[in-house]
Amino acid sequence: MTTLSGKVNIVSDLQAAKKAQARLMDKIIALGYGEGPAFAIKLALEEGINNAIKHGNGFDASKSVEIAYNMSHQEVAITITDQGCGFDPGAVPDPTTDENLEKPCGRGIMLMRAYMDEVRFNEQGNQVFLLKRNIPDTCGISEDTS
Amino acid sequence: MRQSNPRLNVSSERDVTVIELTDKKILDEVSIAQIGDQLNALAVQKDMPKMVLDFSCVSHMSSSALGMLITLHKRIRERNGQLRLCNIQPAIMEIFAITRLNEIFQICKSRAEAMESLS
């Protein structure tokens, strides 16, 4: 069984993020992930890394984002850590309530939770763990969205 | 009349601006900002703008792209205009449904249906 693991450190720059995401997605596709799971992982990676750069590090060029991965044919686990002071994910308003529905931001965490099998933040709130299991012939949506 | 912007194919049919999003992936913030700027510029060209956004090429979208669409929708509404989205692929439609944004946007199955709804 092929298992790939490693760490990538990127500066707080969206172009650097784009390149790192593309390299990770190449590995994931090469492991045989289908359209549905690959769609989900790509979306969650985009949201997680963007949050780290924008909200975590505040685009501070002196701060970096670490992306650690452990992937096999069975599952992909990704941990994204920024160097910000963290946040309380429980305090993020629900973007689907009527009063928040037309706000242009605040949907990233919700989408990560909808598309991944596990989404967990560390206590400080500067690290997110993402897990996606490779279940062929399923759509990207996970049944467990907790 | 047909105009080509880097990320959009723009044409006019009657008094409606029809915009085809040409990027397959509308994910990263840099691209989204460029698309948003171009769409907002088109929205303020007319009073009461009528705009159809065709998503047939789009297979990936992020929350930032949703935010860009919400801002565009507000701008068009402020000018008493109308916006229709059409040809949205099932995976993208799922994102609209999860976020309940399918309740805000008027989403049509095809470009013809979108044009019809604006007449």
Coordinates of N, CA and C in Angstrom, one line a residue, chain A residues 14-15 18 21 35 38-39 42-43 46-47 50 54 59 95-98 101-105 107-108 110-111 114-115 139-141, chain B residues 7 25 27-32 59-64 66-68 70-71 73-74 77 91-92 94-95 98-101 103-104:
Chain A
L14 N -1.0 34.0 -1.6 CA -2.0 33.2 -2.2 C -1.5 32.5 -3.4
Q15 N -0.5 33.1 -4.1 CA 0.1 32.3 -5.3 C 0.9 31.1 -4.8
K18 N -1.5 28.5 -4.0 CA -2.1 27.8 -5.2 C -1.1 26.7 -5.7
Q21 N -1.2 23.7 -3.3 CA -2.4 23.0 -3.4 C -2.3 22.1 -4.7
E35 N -13.5 11.6 -8.8 CA -13.9 13.0 -9.0 C -14.6 13.6 -7.7
A38 N -12.0 13.9 -4.7 CA -11.0 14.9 -5.1 C -11.6 16.3 -5.1
F39 N -12.9 16.4 -5.5 CA -13.6 17.7 -5.5 C -13.6 18.2 -4.0
K42 N -10.1 19.2 -2.6 CA -9.6 20.5 -3.3 C -10.3 21.7 -2.6
L43 N -11.6 21.5 -2.5 CA -12.4 22.6 -1.9 C -11.9 22.9 -0.4
E46 N -8.5 24.5 -0.3 CA -8.6 25.9 -0.7 C -9.1 26.8 0.5
E47 N -10.2 26.3 1.1 CA -10.8 27.1 2.2 C -9.8 27.1 3.4
N50 N -6.6 29.3 2.6 CA -7.0 30.7 2.6 C -7.3 31.3 3.9
K54 N -5.3 34.4 5.3 CA -6.0 35.6 5.5 C -6.3 35.9 6.9
F59 N -2.1 37.9 6.2 CA -1.2 38.2 5.0 C 0.1 38.7 5.4
P95 N -23.7 30.8 8.7 CA -24.0 31.6 7.5 C -25.4 31.3 6.8
T96 N -26.0 30.2 7.3 CA -27.3 29.8 6.7 C -28.5 30.4 7.4
T97 N -28.3 31.2 8.5 CA -29.5 31.8 9.1 C -29.9 33.0 8.2
D98 N -31.2 33.3 8.4 CA -31.7 34.4 7.5 C -30.9 35.7 7.6
L101 N -27.5 35.3 5.6 CA -27.6 34.7 4.3 C -27.0 35.6 3.2
E102 N -27.1 36.9 3.3 CA -26.6 37.7 2.3 C -25.2 38.3 2.6
K103 N -24.6 37.8 3.7 CA -23.2 38.3 4.0 C -22.3 37.6 3.0
P104 N -21.3 38.4 2.5 CA -20.4 37.8 1.5 C -19.4 36.9 2.0
C105 N -19.2 36.8 3.3 CA -18.1 35.9 3.8 C -18.7 35.0 5.0
R107 N -18.4 31.3 5.0 CA -18.9 30.0 4.6 C -17.8 29.0 4.4
G108 N -16.6 29.4 4.6 CA -15.5 28.4 4.4 C -15.5 27.2 5.3
M110 N -18.0 26.1 7.0 CA -19.2 25.3 6.8 C -19.0 24.3 5.6
L111 N -18.3 24.8 4.5 CA -18.1 24.0 3.4 C -17.1 22.9 3.7
A114 N -18.9 20.3 5.5 CA -19.9 19.5 4.6 C -19.2 18.5 3.7
Y115 N -18.0 18.8 3.3 CA -17.4 18.0 2.3 C -16.3 17.0 2.8
C139 N -20.4 11.0 -4.1 CA -20.3 12.4 -4.4 C -19.3 12.9 -3.3
G140 N -19.0 14.2 -3.4 CA -18.1 14.8 -2.4 C -18.6 15.0 -1.1
I141 N -19.9 15.0 -0.9 CA -20.5 15.4 0.3 C -20.4 14.2 1.3
Chain B
R7 N -11.3 36.3 -18.3 CA -11.9 35.2 -17.6 C -13.4 35.1 -18.0
K25 N -12.2 26.4 -12.7 CA -12.1 26.5 -11.3 C -12.1 27.9 -10.8
L27 N -11.6 29.3 -7.7 CA -11.2 28.9 -6.3 C -10.3 30.0 -5.6
D28 N -9.3 30.4 -6.3 CA -8.3 31.2 -5.6 C -8.7 32.7 -5.6
E29 N -8.3 33.3 -4.6 CA -8.7 34.7 -4.3 C -8.3 35.7 -5.4
V30 N -7.1 35.4 -6.0 CA -6.6 36.3 -7.0 C -7.6 36.3 -8.3
S31 N -7.9 35.1 -8.7 CA -8.8 35.0 -9.8 C -10.2 35.5 -9.5
I32 N -10.6 35.2 -8.3 CA -12.0 35.7 -7.9 C -12.1 37.2 -7.9
S59 N -16.5 24.0 -12.8 CA -16.6 22.7 -12.1 C -16.1 22.8 -10.6
H60 N -15.5 23.9 -10.3 CA -15.1 24.0 -8.9 C -15.3 25.5 -8.4
M61 N -15.8 25.7 -7.2 CA -16.0 27.0 -6.7 C -15.7 27.0 -5.2
S62 N -15.3 28.1 -4.7 CA -15.0 28.2 -3.2 C -16.0 29.2 -2.6
S63 N -15.8 29.3 -1.3 CA -16.7 30.2 -0.5 C -16.4 31.7 -0.9
S64 N -15.2 32.0 -1.3 CA -14.9 33.4 -1.8 C -15.6 33.7 -3.0
L66 N -18.5 32.5 -3.9 CA -19.9 32.8 -3.5 C -20.0 34.2 -3.0
G67 N -19.1 34.6 -2.2 CA -19.1 36.0 -1.7 C -19.0 37.0 -2.8
M68 N -18.2 36.7 -3.8 CA -18.2 37.6 -4.9 C -19.5 37.7 -5.6
I70 N -22.5 37.2 -4.3 CA -23.4 37.9 -3.4 C -23.2 39.5 -3.6
T71 N -22.0 39.9 -3.6 CA -21.7 41.3 -3.8 C -22.2 41.8 -5.1
H73 N -24.7 40.5 -6.9 CA -26.1 40.5 -6.8 C -26.7 41.7 -6.1
K74 N -26.0 42.1 -5.0 CA -26.4 43.3 -4.3 C -26.3 44.6 -5.2
R77 N -29.0 44.7 -7.7 CA -30.3 45.0 -7.1 C -30.4 46.5 -6.8
A91 N -22.5 19.4 -9.0 CA -21.6 19.5 -7.8 C -21.6 21.0 -7.3
I92 N -21.7 21.9 -8.2 CA -21.7 23.3 -7.8 C -23.1 23.7 -7.2
E94 N -24.9 21.8 -5.6 CA -24.9 21.3 -4.2 C -24.3 22.4 -3.2
I95 N -23.3 23.1 -3.6 CA -22.7 24.1 -2.8 C -23.7 25.2 -2.6
I98 N -26.3 23.8 0.0 CA -25.7 23.6 1.3 C -25.7 25.0 2.0
T99 N -25.4 26.0 1.3 CA -25.2 27.3 1.9 C -26.6 28.1 1.8
R100 N -27.6 27.5 1.3 CA -28.9 28.1 1.1 C -28.9 29.3 0.1
L101 N -27.8 29.4 -0.6 CA -27.8 30.6 -1.6 C -28.7 30.3 -2.8
E103 N -31.6 30.0 -2.5 CA -32.8 30.8 -2.1 C -32.7 32.3 -2.4
I104 N -31.4 32.7 -2.6 CA -31.2 34.1 -2.9 C -31.1 34.4 -4.4

